[in-house]
Structure formats: structure tokens, C-alpha cells
Amino acid sequence: MPLFDTDVQELKNKVLREVAALAFADEFTPENTLAIAEKLIPEGKPTMRCCIYKERAIINQRVKLALGGNPSDKNVVEVLPIACDECPVEGIMVTQACRGCIAHRCQNACPRNAITIVDRHAVIDKEKCVECGRCAEACSYSAIIKQTRPCIRACKPKALSIDKETRKATISEEKCISCGACVYQCPFGAISDKSFITRAAQILRDSDNNRNYRVYAVIAPSVAGQYADIDVKQVLGGILALGFYYLVEAAWGADFVADLEARELVEKGFLTSSCCPAFVSFIHKNFPGLENNVSTNLSPMAHMAMLIRRKDPSAKIIFIGPCIAKKAETLYGDAGKYVDCTITFEEMQAMFDAKGIDLRQMPSITLDRASYYGRVFARCGGLATAVEQALKEHGVTDDQFTLKAVSCSGIADCNVALLKASKGKLAENFIEGMACESGCIGGPACLSHGARNRVQFTKYEKLETGRTIADSISSLDTQTGFGG
């Protein structure tokens, strides 16, 4: 089956692969960098745009993002201007399905008199139309539609808008939460995330096979669902083959977080989760009155990195996961104290390709420190399940405290729960917020989001059903070191 969901991801992979190859070889020169576009778009007929020169110009902008993007732009998500020019911006429009009926329900429903009937067909005056959509609701033939760009439709925080003059998408830094939904949904790949793949390659290269310092990979549990036909143990073997000294599950850190979050919840009585950086950012930017209710615990990624650094102060730590917002967390949050670099599963695959790593030929690596409860953090509802388990392990009875959790799948769900909480009308006492629908297993930088990928993850999460959260936490104390 295909490795990626879309051809946009395939194109992105090709660019990242070429950039990673140059980074591993330490061969960045202006000539080599400019040659990427000509290599990927050879002479001949265009296959994606109007001409090969525009295709090459877009590749060059992608290379710039692969090298870290615009340093003056704090957003980790950027618009590629030259690629953003194909989507229509029509708003409310009458389609050919208009039958020229004599009821004129659309005209009568319009509060601004923006609809007239010309030659028995509805015509909308764009100067008067406020795009309320009442005409579309009234039309018996569904002949009136609201044309919305996919990126605008995907952006629930409303951080995206269309410039009236250039007709290109623009991102508001004040509203963007780096969830990456627009990145995955843009059909032309005109919105993408900044990459730090060159930083990751440099860390691995300069370690001199871990002689100068040890490089650790903290891996999101959703890695188990990235390859529908490859055993996750071989995927882990491939990651180790990139040059890492040791691999650690972020799920192990999630066990610690579940334990701490359960304690904090009992103490405060009401809490929102802090594991998803996009969700936390959404609270800060839209519900500042709830900021004090956000869990004070680090995310599983950051907590695991902190524990590694305690054991090995000179360590270099790279997080690998499905999340674009983790890049912002590493750049601007407390995670930056412990995590040196964050890359996505898309970038991980590009590094495999650059190194010529065939996952099917890799030896199997087993990670067995985390519990089932730490691993299910990757799907919506998993964090609440883990907190409930932690409460049981602490011996908290219903008479002392009763967990009432609401698990939110996607920012739209999060917004509903937070709105109720801000007005004091939320019945629950714990909000598990996941910016991505279904949770991390639906992250924007997953290679694929198919049913078989989810089946793979379900198999993986159940491998450690016998281990408790306390077992997982205590296992750190029994180890002499992460590589020992």
C-alpha cells in the first residue's frame, strides 16, 4: 500500500530527502542547494503546475522551509506564496443546479437584498452579500453553496485568512496554535511546517558515532501506526540505524505525567491537560481566564527528555513524532530546556531515504519500559484512562475524589468544553484536550491515517497490558542508565 496519503506528502518527502542527504554529508553549498530543484523537476513537460519553472520555484521555497524557513517568522507553519494561487475565493455562489424556480426562496431569505433574479436564475451581488448562508439553506435544490478554501475550513482557531489583493493565504501569529491542520489539508501543499531536519542530521553527524556525546531519540508511541505492513520493532531498528545511541518511548514519560497529573487534579479539583502543546496554546490565546487550570506538568516528551538529561547531562535529545506543534513547544516552551531538536515522522522517513535504510531489512528492537496506560496517551481518551488508573493505584476512593473527564477530539471539541468551563457550566472536572482529531494518531505529520495504521497502533498499545504505571515509574530507578 502507498506510504503516504497524498502526493503532496510525497513531494515534501523528496525535498526533505535531498536536504537530509546534504546535511548528513555536510555538503551544503549554494550550488548543491540550488541543484535540488533541477534534480526533482528535470527538463520536460510540467506535471503539477503551468510550467517547470514555476514547479522549480516552488521546490526552492520548499527547500528554504526544509532549512528552517524564515527566521523572522516565529510561526512554525508558513505559507509558500508562489504555491498559493490555485484555490477559488468565491464565497456564496449559485451553481448550475439552479432550476429557475418561481418560489424564489433564496431571494426572500436574504437579509441584505443581495439576490436578484436575472433570466429566471438567481444572481448574487458580492458587494451586498455578507455570506450568512441563509440563501443556501433556503434553496430547495441545494443550488447555492459556500465555497471555502480547504485551509480556511481546516483552521478551527481562525488563524488563516485570505489577502484580498493577492488572494493568498496569510497566517495570524496571534491566533495560530501550530496544530498543522492546514498543512495536511491544503491540496496544493502551499502551507507547510518549518523543518529542523538539518539540525537533527548535524547532531547525529557531529556525535561521531556517539563518541563525542550520546544522542537519544524520544519516540512518540504513535510510531507504531506509521507503517501498515512493517513491524514497529523493525521501524525502531531503522531509527537506531540513523546513528542514535539509545531509543526511549515518550510513553514512558507519559506514565510519569499520568501519575503527577492525577495528584495535581485531586489537589486542585479541576484541571485541563498539558500534554498537547496546540491545545495549551489554544487556551492561552482564547481562554486566558483558564490558564491557571492548565496542568503544570511537562508534556511526556519534555518529561522524558528531562529524565534522560538527569542521567546523562551531556546528552543530545531528538524527539520524533506526528506533531507539528511539538516544534513550537521545543522552540518556545519549557521543553526547549531538555529537547535539542524535534522532527516529525515525515522527516524521519526522509532521513531513512537519505541513508538508504530499508526498514524491512532492519533488526527488531523492543522497547518495554512504558505501560499500556502511557502508550494510550496517543489516542483521544487515553490520557483520561491513564489518570483514572493512576488514581486507583494511589488508592483514591470515590468518596475522596471522583474523576469526571471529558475527552476532546479536535479543536472544535476542545472549544466547546473550554467555553462551558469558562462560564462555569462544565459538569466535568478534567478536560483532556487533543488538537488533532482522534488524538496524536491523527497528527498532521503522520505518514498515513488509514484504518490499517490504526490497527497497527492498537496491537502495539496492548503489548504491555500487565504493567502498571507504578511499575513503569519504578523501572527508571532500577536502571543504571538509559543505555545500560
Short mmCIF file of C-alpha atoms in Angstrom, two decimals:
data_model
loop_
_atom_site.label_atom_id
_atom_site.label_comp_id
_atom_site.label_asym_id
_atom_site.label_seq_id
_atom_site.Cartn_x
_atom_site.Cartn_y
_atom_site.Cartn_z
CA MET A 1 0.00 0.00 0.00
CA PRO A 2 1.15 3.62 -0.51
CA LEU A 3 3.43 5.02 2.18
CA PHE A 4 1.75 8.44 2.17
CA ASP A 5 -1.84 9.61 2.00
CA THR A 6 -1.21 12.23 -0.68
CA ASP A 7 1.13 13.21 -3.49
CA VAL A 8 1.81 16.46 -1.61
CA GLN A 9 3.45 14.42 1.15
CA GLU A 10 5.41 12.52 -1.50
CA LEU A 11 6.75 15.79 -2.93
CA LYS A 12 7.59 17.04 0.54
CA ASN A 13 9.45 13.80 1.20
CA LYS A 14 11.56 14.18 -1.92
CA VAL A 15 12.71 17.65 -0.89
CA LEU A 16 13.42 16.62 2.69
CA ARG A 17 15.32 13.55 1.48
CA GLU A 18 17.65 15.65 -0.67
CA VAL A 19 18.21 18.18 2.11
CA ALA A 20 18.87 15.42 4.66
CA ALA A 21 21.39 13.76 2.34
CA LEU A 22 23.35 17.01 2.05
CA ALA A 23 23.15 17.53 5.82
CA PHE A 24 24.44 14.05 6.65
CA ALA A 25 27.30 14.51 4.18
CA ASP A 26 27.98 18.09 5.33
CA GLU A 27 27.89 19.19 1.70
CA PHE A 28 25.74 22.31 1.84
CA THR A 29 26.88 24.75 -0.82
CA PRO A 30 24.80 27.24 -2.82
CA GLU A 31 25.33 25.09 -5.91
CA ASN A 32 24.20 21.89 -4.23
CA THR A 33 21.17 23.57 -2.68
CA LEU A 34 20.03 25.16 -5.94
CA ALA A 35 20.57 21.88 -7.78
CA ILE A 36 17.78 20.18 -5.79
CA ALA A 37 15.02 21.84 -7.84
CA GLU A 38 16.56 20.82 -11.16
CA LYS A 39 17.08 17.27 -9.91
CA LEU A 40 13.49 16.87 -8.78
CA ILE A 41 11.98 18.79 -11.72
CA PRO A 42 14.00 17.84 -14.81
CA GLU A 43 13.53 19.35 -18.25
CA GLY A 44 10.32 18.32 -19.95
CA LYS A 45 6.61 18.82 -19.56
CA PRO A 46 5.24 20.11 -16.26
CA THR A 47 3.28 17.61 -14.20
CA MET A 48 1.82 19.80 -11.43
CA ARG A 49 1.78 23.45 -12.48
CA CYS A 50 1.73 25.60 -15.57
CA CYS A 51 5.44 25.20 -16.34
CA ILE A 52 8.54 23.51 -14.94
CA TYR A 53 9.96 26.90 -13.94
CA LYS A 54 7.10 27.53 -11.56
CA GLU A 55 7.45 23.99 -10.26
CA ARG A 56 11.14 24.60 -9.61
CA ALA A 57 10.39 27.90 -7.88
CA ILE A 58 8.02 26.08 -5.53
CA ILE A 59 10.68 23.44 -4.84
CA ASN A 60 13.12 26.21 -3.95
CA GLN A 61 10.63 27.61 -1.43
CA ARG A 62 10.22 24.10 -0.01
CA VAL A 63 14.00 23.81 0.31
CA LYS A 64 14.01 27.08 2.24
CA LEU A 65 11.45 25.64 4.68
CA ALA A 66 13.48 22.45 4.93
CA LEU A 67 16.42 24.60 6.00
CA GLY A 68 14.41 26.20 8.80
CA GLY A 69 12.24 28.73 6.97
CA ASN A 70 12.01 32.44 7.61
CA PRO A 71 13.91 33.15 10.86
CA SER A 72 11.95 36.37 11.47
CA ASP A 73 8.64 34.48 11.43
CA LYS A 74 8.03 32.77 14.78
CA ASN A 75 5.29 30.56 13.39
CA VAL A 76 6.44 27.02 12.68
CA VAL A 77 3.83 26.94 9.90
CA GLU A 78 4.40 29.10 6.82
CA VAL A 79 2.66 29.82 3.54
CA LEU A 80 4.63 29.20 0.34
CA PRO A 81 3.49 32.30 -1.58
CA ILE A 82 4.16 31.07 -5.10
CA ALA A 83 2.32 27.81 -4.45
CA CYS A 84 -0.79 29.50 -3.04
CA ASP A 85 -2.67 30.66 -6.12
CA GLU A 86 -4.96 27.93 -7.36
CA CYS A 87 -7.90 27.91 -4.92
CA PRO A 88 -11.04 29.90 -5.83
CA VAL A 89 -12.26 32.57 -3.45
CA GLU A 90 -15.93 32.81 -4.32
CA GLY A 91 -17.76 32.64 -1.00
CA ILE A 92 -21.51 32.16 -1.53
CA MET A 93 -22.18 31.23 -5.16
CA VAL A 94 -25.00 30.00 -7.34
CA THR A 95 -24.21 26.79 -9.22
CA GLN A 96 -25.58 25.36 -12.47
CA ALA A 97 -28.03 23.37 -10.38
CA CYS A 98 -30.25 26.46 -10.14
CA ARG A 99 -33.56 25.46 -11.79
CA GLY A 100 -35.02 28.92 -12.15
CA CYS A 101 -37.92 28.14 -9.84
CA ILE A 102 -40.66 30.67 -9.21
CA ALA A 103 -40.70 30.32 -5.42
CA HIS A 104 -37.54 32.45 -5.07
CA ARG A 105 -36.96 31.23 -1.52
CA CYS A 106 -33.30 32.28 -1.75
CA GLN A 107 -34.20 35.86 -2.61
CA ASN A 108 -36.80 36.09 0.12
CA ALA A 109 -34.41 34.64 2.73
CA CYS A 110 -31.61 37.12 2.06
CA PRO A 111 -31.49 39.81 4.79
CA ARG A 112 -29.40 42.21 2.63
CA ASN A 113 -31.34 42.05 -0.66
CA ALA A 114 -28.18 40.71 -2.29
CA ILE A 115 -30.04 38.31 -4.62
CA THR A 116 -31.81 39.30 -7.80
CA ILE A 117 -33.42 37.11 -10.41
CA VAL A 118 -31.96 37.52 -13.89
CA ASP A 119 -33.34 35.42 -16.77
CA ARG A 120 -35.12 33.32 -14.14
CA HIS A 121 -31.83 32.48 -12.34
CA ALA A 122 -30.51 33.78 -9.02
CA VAL A 123 -27.58 36.22 -9.14
CA ILE A 124 -25.67 37.30 -6.03
CA ASP A 125 -24.36 40.84 -5.60
CA LYS A 126 -20.99 40.35 -3.89
CA GLU A 127 -20.96 43.93 -2.64
CA LYS A 128 -24.10 43.32 -0.58
CA CYS A 129 -23.60 39.67 0.37
CA VAL A 130 -22.42 39.02 3.93
CA GLU A 131 -22.16 35.25 3.41
CA CYS A 132 -24.68 34.42 6.12
CA GLY A 133 -25.70 31.32 4.19
CA ARG A 134 -29.45 31.74 4.59
CA CYS A 135 -30.00 31.55 0.84
CA ALA A 136 -28.16 28.24 0.68
CA GLU A 137 -30.33 26.86 3.49
CA ALA A 138 -33.49 28.02 1.75
CA CYS A 139 -32.75 26.68 -1.75
CA SER A 140 -34.85 23.59 -2.48
CA TYR A 141 -32.29 22.28 -4.98
CA SER A 142 -29.12 22.93 -2.93
CA ALA A 143 -28.05 25.05 -5.89
CA ILE A 144 -26.35 27.66 -3.72
CA ILE A 145 -23.15 26.71 -1.96
CA LYS A 146 -20.50 28.37 0.15
CA GLN A 147 -17.10 27.91 -1.44
CA THR A 148 -14.48 27.74 1.33
CA ARG A 149 -10.80 27.12 0.90
CA PRO A 150 -9.69 23.82 2.46
CA CYS A 151 -7.11 25.58 4.63
CA ILE A 152 -9.71 28.02 5.99
CA ARG A 153 -12.11 25.16 6.68
CA ALA A 154 -9.38 23.20 8.49
CA CYS A 155 -8.26 26.08 10.70
CA LYS A 156 -10.58 25.95 13.72
CA PRO A 157 -8.73 28.72 15.65
CA LYS A 158 -9.47 31.02 12.66
CA ALA A 159 -5.82 31.96 12.28
CA LEU A 160 -5.98 31.81 8.49
CA SER A 161 -7.40 34.47 6.21
CA ILE A 162 -7.21 35.34 2.51
CA ASP A 163 -5.49 38.55 1.47
CA LYS A 164 -7.97 40.49 -0.69
CA GLU A 165 -5.30 41.82 -3.04
CA THR A 166 -3.01 38.82 -3.50
CA ARG A 167 -5.75 36.18 -2.88
CA LYS A 168 -3.14 34.20 -0.95
CA ALA A 169 -3.49 32.66 2.50
CA THR A 170 -1.99 34.51 5.45
CA ILE A 171 -1.43 33.23 8.98
CA SER A 172 -2.04 35.28 12.11
CA GLU A 173 0.76 34.72 14.62
CA GLU A 174 -1.58 35.89 17.38
CA LYS A 175 -4.13 33.16 16.62
CA CYS A 176 -2.09 30.27 15.18
CA ILE A 177 -1.56 27.35 17.58
CA SER A 178 0.71 25.37 15.19
CA CYS A 179 -1.72 22.44 15.10
CA GLY A 180 -0.83 21.81 11.45
CA ALA A 181 -4.36 21.02 10.28
CA CYS A 182 -3.97 23.46 7.37
CA VAL A 183 -0.68 21.81 6.37
CA TYR A 184 -2.30 18.42 5.94
CA GLN A 185 -5.49 19.71 4.28
CA CYS A 186 -4.03 22.12 1.68
CA PRO A 187 -4.47 20.28 -1.67
CA PHE A 188 -1.63 22.21 -3.32
CA GLY A 189 0.89 21.89 -0.49
CA ALA A 190 1.03 25.68 -0.27
CA ILE A 191 1.22 25.61 3.53
CA SER A 192 3.94 23.66 5.28
CA ASP A 193 5.87 23.37 8.51
CA LYS A 194 9.42 24.54 9.04
CA SER A 195 11.82 21.66 9.21
CA PHE A 196 14.74 21.14 11.57
CA ILE A 197 15.93 18.04 9.79
CA THR A 198 19.33 19.64 9.11
CA ARG A 199 19.77 20.26 12.84
CA ALA A 200 18.91 16.62 13.60
CA ALA A 201 21.33 15.36 10.96
CA GLN A 202 24.07 17.66 12.27
CA ILE A 203 23.59 16.42 15.85
CA LEU A 204 23.90 12.82 14.70
CA ARG A 205 26.84 13.56 12.40
CA ASP A 206 28.85 15.59 14.90
CA SER A 207 28.43 12.99 17.65
CA ASP A 208 30.99 10.88 15.75
CA ASN A 209 29.04 7.67 16.34
CA ASN A 210 28.18 8.80 19.89
CA ARG A 211 31.81 9.21 20.91
CA ASN A 212 31.64 12.98 21.41
CA TYR A 213 28.25 12.80 23.13
CA ARG A 214 25.32 10.41 23.18
CA VAL A 215 22.27 11.09 21.02
CA TYR A 216 18.93 9.83 22.32
CA ALA A 217 15.68 9.53 20.38
CA VAL A 218 12.46 10.09 22.31
CA ILE A 219 9.79 8.45 20.16
CA ALA A 220 6.06 9.10 20.24
CA PRO A 221 4.03 5.91 20.71
CA SER A 222 2.08 6.64 17.52
CA VAL A 223 5.17 5.47 15.62
CA ALA A 224 3.53 2.04 15.85
CA GLY A 225 0.84 3.14 13.41
CA GLN A 226 3.03 4.68 10.73
CA TYR A 227 3.68 1.60 8.60
CA ALA A 228 0.68 -0.65 7.99
CA ASP A 229 2.80 -3.54 6.73
CA ILE A 230 6.05 -3.23 8.71
CA ASP A 231 6.56 -4.38 12.29
CA VAL A 232 7.16 -1.45 14.63
CA LYS A 233 10.19 -3.30 16.05
CA GLN A 234 11.89 -3.00 12.66
CA VAL A 235 10.95 0.68 12.48
CA LEU A 236 12.71 1.16 15.81
CA GLY A 237 15.68 -0.72 14.40
CA GLY A 238 15.72 1.73 11.50
CA ILE A 239 15.71 4.72 13.86
CA LEU A 240 18.66 3.28 15.77
CA ALA A 241 20.46 2.78 12.44
CA LEU A 242 20.29 6.54 11.82
CA GLY A 243 23.04 6.85 14.44
CA PHE A 244 21.24 7.13 17.76
CA TYR A 245 22.82 5.78 20.91
CA TYR A 246 19.54 4.80 22.52
CA LEU A 247 15.78 4.92 21.92
CA VAL A 248 13.27 5.86 24.61
CA GLU A 249 9.47 5.84 24.44
CA ALA A 250 7.72 9.12 25.14
CA ALA A 251 5.07 6.77 26.55
CA TRP A 252 7.45 6.09 29.44
CA GLY A 253 7.37 9.79 30.19
CA ALA A 254 3.59 9.66 29.84
CA ASP A 255 3.43 7.23 32.76
CA PHE A 256 5.19 9.81 34.94
CA VAL A 257 2.88 12.56 33.67
CA ALA A 258 -0.26 10.49 34.38
CA ASP A 259 0.93 9.94 37.93
CA LEU A 260 1.71 13.63 38.50
CA GLU A 261 -1.46 14.82 36.76
CA ALA A 262 -3.63 12.59 38.95
CA ARG A 263 -2.04 14.09 42.07
CA GLU A 264 -2.50 17.64 40.81
CA LEU A 265 -6.11 17.01 39.81
CA VAL A 266 -7.03 15.80 43.29
CA GLU A 267 -5.27 18.81 44.80
CA LYS A 268 -6.89 21.45 42.56
CA GLY A 269 -10.27 19.84 41.86
CA PHE A 270 -10.38 20.99 38.22
CA LEU A 271 -7.69 20.68 35.58
CA THR A 272 -7.01 20.75 31.86
CA SER A 273 -4.30 18.57 30.37
CA SER A 274 -0.93 19.97 29.29
CA CYS A 275 0.27 17.17 27.00
CA CYS A 276 -0.86 18.68 23.69
CA PRO A 277 1.02 21.94 23.01
CA ALA A 278 -1.52 23.11 20.44
CA PHE A 279 -4.34 22.68 22.98
CA VAL A 280 -2.37 24.58 25.63
CA SER A 281 -1.65 27.36 23.13
CA PHE A 282 -5.36 27.48 22.24
CA ILE A 283 -6.18 28.08 25.91
CA HIS A 284 -3.56 30.82 26.29
CA LYS A 285 -4.81 32.64 23.18
CA ASN A 286 -8.56 32.15 23.54
CA PHE A 287 -9.34 31.39 27.20
CA PRO A 288 -6.78 33.28 29.32
CA GLY A 289 -9.11 33.01 32.31
CA LEU A 290 -8.45 29.24 32.37
CA GLU A 291 -4.65 29.47 32.23
CA ASN A 292 -4.30 28.72 35.94
CA ASN A 293 -6.24 25.49 35.43
CA VAL A 294 -3.76 24.08 32.90
CA SER A 295 -1.71 21.27 34.40
CA THR A 296 1.73 22.47 35.46
CA ASN A 297 3.34 19.20 34.36
CA LEU A 298 5.64 18.94 31.40
CA SER A 299 4.45 17.01 28.36
CA PRO A 300 5.53 13.34 28.11
CA MET A 301 8.15 14.35 25.53
CA ALA A 302 9.69 17.01 27.77
CA HIS A 303 9.42 14.93 30.94
CA MET A 304 11.20 12.00 29.32
CA ALA A 305 13.92 14.28 27.99
CA MET A 306 14.36 15.80 31.46
CA LEU A 307 14.86 12.33 32.98
CA ILE A 308 17.41 11.43 30.30
CA ARG A 309 19.36 14.62 30.93
CA ARG A 310 19.48 13.90 34.64
CA LYS A 311 21.13 10.58 33.87
CA ASP A 312 23.33 11.93 31.08
CA PRO A 313 23.88 15.73 31.33
CA SER A 314 25.85 15.90 28.07
CA ALA A 315 23.16 14.08 26.08
CA LYS A 316 21.64 15.40 22.87
CA ILE A 317 17.94 14.59 22.59
CA ILE A 318 15.79 14.47 19.46
CA PHE A 319 12.03 13.97 19.63
CA ILE A 320 10.30 12.13 16.77
CA GLY A 321 6.53 12.26 16.45
CA PRO A 322 3.42 13.14 14.41
CA CYS A 323 3.08 16.65 15.80
CA ILE A 324 3.98 19.98 14.22
CA ALA A 325 3.11 21.87 17.42
CA LYS A 326 5.89 19.98 19.22
CA LYS A 327 8.33 22.05 17.16
CA ALA A 328 6.87 25.22 18.68
CA GLU A 329 6.94 23.62 22.14
CA THR A 330 10.64 22.88 21.70
CA LEU A 331 11.45 26.32 20.32
CA TYR A 332 9.44 28.48 22.71
CA GLY A 333 8.30 26.33 25.66
CA ASP A 334 9.90 24.73 28.70
CA ALA A 335 10.63 21.64 26.59
CA GLY A 336 13.48 23.58 24.99
CA LYS A 337 15.46 23.18 28.21
CA TYR A 338 15.65 19.44 27.58
CA VAL A 339 14.90 18.69 23.91
CA ASP A 340 17.53 19.76 21.38
CA CYS A 341 15.51 19.17 18.25
CA THR A 342 12.08 17.97 17.12
CA ILE A 343 11.33 16.21 13.85
CA THR A 344 8.19 14.57 12.51
CA PHE A 345 7.52 11.11 11.16
CA GLU A 346 7.59 12.61 7.66
CA GLU A 347 11.11 13.88 8.33
CA MET A 348 12.09 10.56 9.90
CA GLN A 349 11.13 8.80 6.67
CA ALA A 350 13.15 11.32 4.66
CA MET A 351 16.17 10.53 6.83
CA PHE A 352 15.65 6.81 6.20
CA ASP A 353 15.58 7.52 2.47
CA ALA A 354 18.67 9.74 2.63
CA LYS A 355 20.58 7.00 4.45
CA GLY A 356 19.26 4.23 2.19
CA ILE A 357 17.67 2.41 5.15
CA ASP A 358 15.25 -0.37 4.17
CA LEU A 359 13.07 -0.95 7.23
CA ARG A 360 12.23 -4.48 6.17
CA GLN A 361 15.91 -5.38 6.47
CA MET A 362 16.35 -3.85 9.92
CA PRO A 363 16.82 -5.91 13.10
CA SER A 364 13.98 -5.83 15.60
CA ILE A 365 14.28 -3.51 18.60
CA THR A 366 11.94 -3.88 21.57
CA LEU A 367 11.00 -1.05 23.91
CA ASP A 368 9.38 -2.35 27.07
CA ARG A 369 9.71 0.32 29.77
CA ALA A 370 6.30 2.00 29.29
CA SER A 371 2.93 0.70 30.42
CA TYR A 372 -0.22 0.31 28.38
CA TYR A 373 -1.51 3.47 30.06
CA GLY A 374 1.45 5.52 28.86
CA ARG A 375 1.07 4.27 25.32
CA VAL A 376 -2.64 5.08 25.04
CA PHE A 377 -1.84 8.78 25.50
CA ALA A 378 -1.55 8.72 21.70
CA ARG A 379 -5.30 8.42 21.17
CA CYS A 380 -8.13 10.57 22.40
CA GLY A 381 -9.39 9.27 25.72
CA GLY A 382 -6.09 7.62 26.57
CA LEU A 383 -4.91 10.32 28.95
CA ALA A 384 -8.16 10.19 30.91
CA THR A 385 -7.81 6.40 31.10
CA ALA A 386 -4.26 6.76 32.43
CA VAL A 387 -5.23 9.37 35.02
CA GLU A 388 -8.07 7.13 36.20
CA GLN A 389 -5.60 4.25 36.57
CA ALA A 390 -3.16 6.46 38.49
CA LEU A 391 -5.90 7.46 40.91
CA LYS A 392 -6.67 3.79 41.53
CA GLU A 393 -3.00 3.00 42.11
CA HIS A 394 -2.81 5.86 44.63
CA GLY A 395 -5.76 4.35 46.45
CA VAL A 396 -8.02 7.36 45.86
CA THR A 397 -11.60 6.29 46.50
CA ASP A 398 -14.77 7.79 45.03
CA ASP A 399 -15.55 9.23 48.45
CA GLN A 400 -12.28 11.18 48.31
CA PHE A 401 -12.37 12.23 44.66
CA THR A 402 -14.31 11.13 41.57
CA LEU A 403 -12.80 11.67 38.14
CA LYS A 404 -15.25 13.19 35.67
CA ALA A 405 -13.34 13.56 32.42
CA VAL A 406 -14.31 14.97 29.05
CA SER A 407 -12.01 13.84 26.22
CA CYS A 408 -11.94 16.29 23.33
CA SER A 409 -11.07 15.09 19.84
CA GLY A 410 -10.04 18.11 17.78
CA ILE A 411 -10.02 21.84 18.49
CA ALA A 412 -13.74 22.21 17.79
CA ASP A 413 -14.49 19.78 20.63
CA CYS A 414 -11.91 21.50 22.84
CA ASN A 415 -13.54 24.86 22.21
CA VAL A 416 -16.95 23.59 23.34
CA ALA A 417 -15.58 22.18 26.61
CA LEU A 418 -13.45 25.25 27.34
CA LEU A 419 -16.35 27.60 26.60
CA LYS A 420 -18.51 25.73 29.11
CA ALA A 421 -15.69 25.74 31.66
CA SER A 422 -15.11 29.48 31.22
CA LYS A 423 -18.78 30.09 32.02
CA GLY A 424 -18.81 27.69 34.96
CA LYS A 425 -21.19 25.31 33.19
CA LEU A 426 -18.93 22.30 32.62
CA ALA A 427 -20.08 19.24 34.55
CA GLU A 428 -16.70 17.51 34.29
CA ASN A 429 -13.60 18.25 36.38
CA PHE A 430 -10.90 17.24 33.89
CA ILE A 431 -10.54 18.30 30.25
CA GLU A 432 -8.34 16.09 28.11
CA GLY A 433 -7.59 18.28 25.12
CA MET A 434 -6.32 16.88 21.82
CA ALA A 435 -5.94 19.37 18.97
CA CYS A 436 -5.90 16.58 16.38
CA GLU A 437 -9.00 14.53 15.75
CA SER A 438 -8.59 11.07 17.31
CA GLY A 439 -5.52 12.33 19.14
CA CYS A 440 -1.85 12.01 18.20
CA ILE A 441 -2.59 9.04 15.94
CA GLY A 442 -4.35 11.59 13.74
CA GLY A 443 -1.45 14.05 13.78
CA PRO A 444 -0.78 16.16 10.65
CA ALA A 445 2.73 14.74 10.17
CA CYS A 446 1.71 11.08 10.26
CA LEU A 447 2.73 9.25 7.12
CA SER A 448 -0.75 7.86 6.70
CA HIS A 449 -4.09 7.95 8.51
CA GLY A 450 -5.70 4.75 7.22
CA ALA A 451 -7.61 2.07 9.09
CA ARG A 452 -4.70 -0.38 8.84
CA ASN A 453 -2.41 2.15 10.52
CA ARG A 454 -4.80 2.37 13.46
CA VAL A 455 -4.96 -1.42 13.68
CA GLN A 456 -1.16 -1.49 13.94
CA PHE A 457 -1.25 1.00 16.80
CA THR A 458 -3.96 -0.92 18.64
CA LYS A 459 -1.80 -4.05 18.55
CA TYR A 460 1.14 -2.10 19.92
CA GLU A 461 -0.68 -0.42 22.80
CA LYS A 462 -1.86 -3.79 24.11
CA LEU A 463 1.62 -5.33 24.33
CA GLU A 464 2.10 -4.04 27.89
CA THR A 465 -1.29 -4.70 29.46
CA GLY A 466 0.20 -6.28 32.59
CA ARG A 467 2.44 -3.40 33.66
CA THR A 468 1.07 -0.74 36.00
CA ILE A 469 2.00 2.94 35.97
CA ALA A 470 3.87 2.40 39.24
CA ASP A 471 5.82 -0.47 37.63
CA SER A 472 6.84 1.82 34.79
CA ILE A 473 7.95 4.64 37.08
CA SER A 474 9.90 2.37 39.40
CA SER A 475 11.74 0.77 36.46
CA LEU A 476 13.72 4.00 35.97
CA ASP A 477 15.15 3.75 39.47
CA THR A 478 16.31 0.18 38.85
CA GLN A 479 18.33 1.13 35.76
CA THR A 480 21.94 2.25 35.87
CA GLY A 481 21.38 4.35 32.77
CA PHE A 482 19.24 4.54 29.66
CA GLY A 483 21.85 2.78 27.61
CA GLY A 484 22.91 0.37 30.29
#
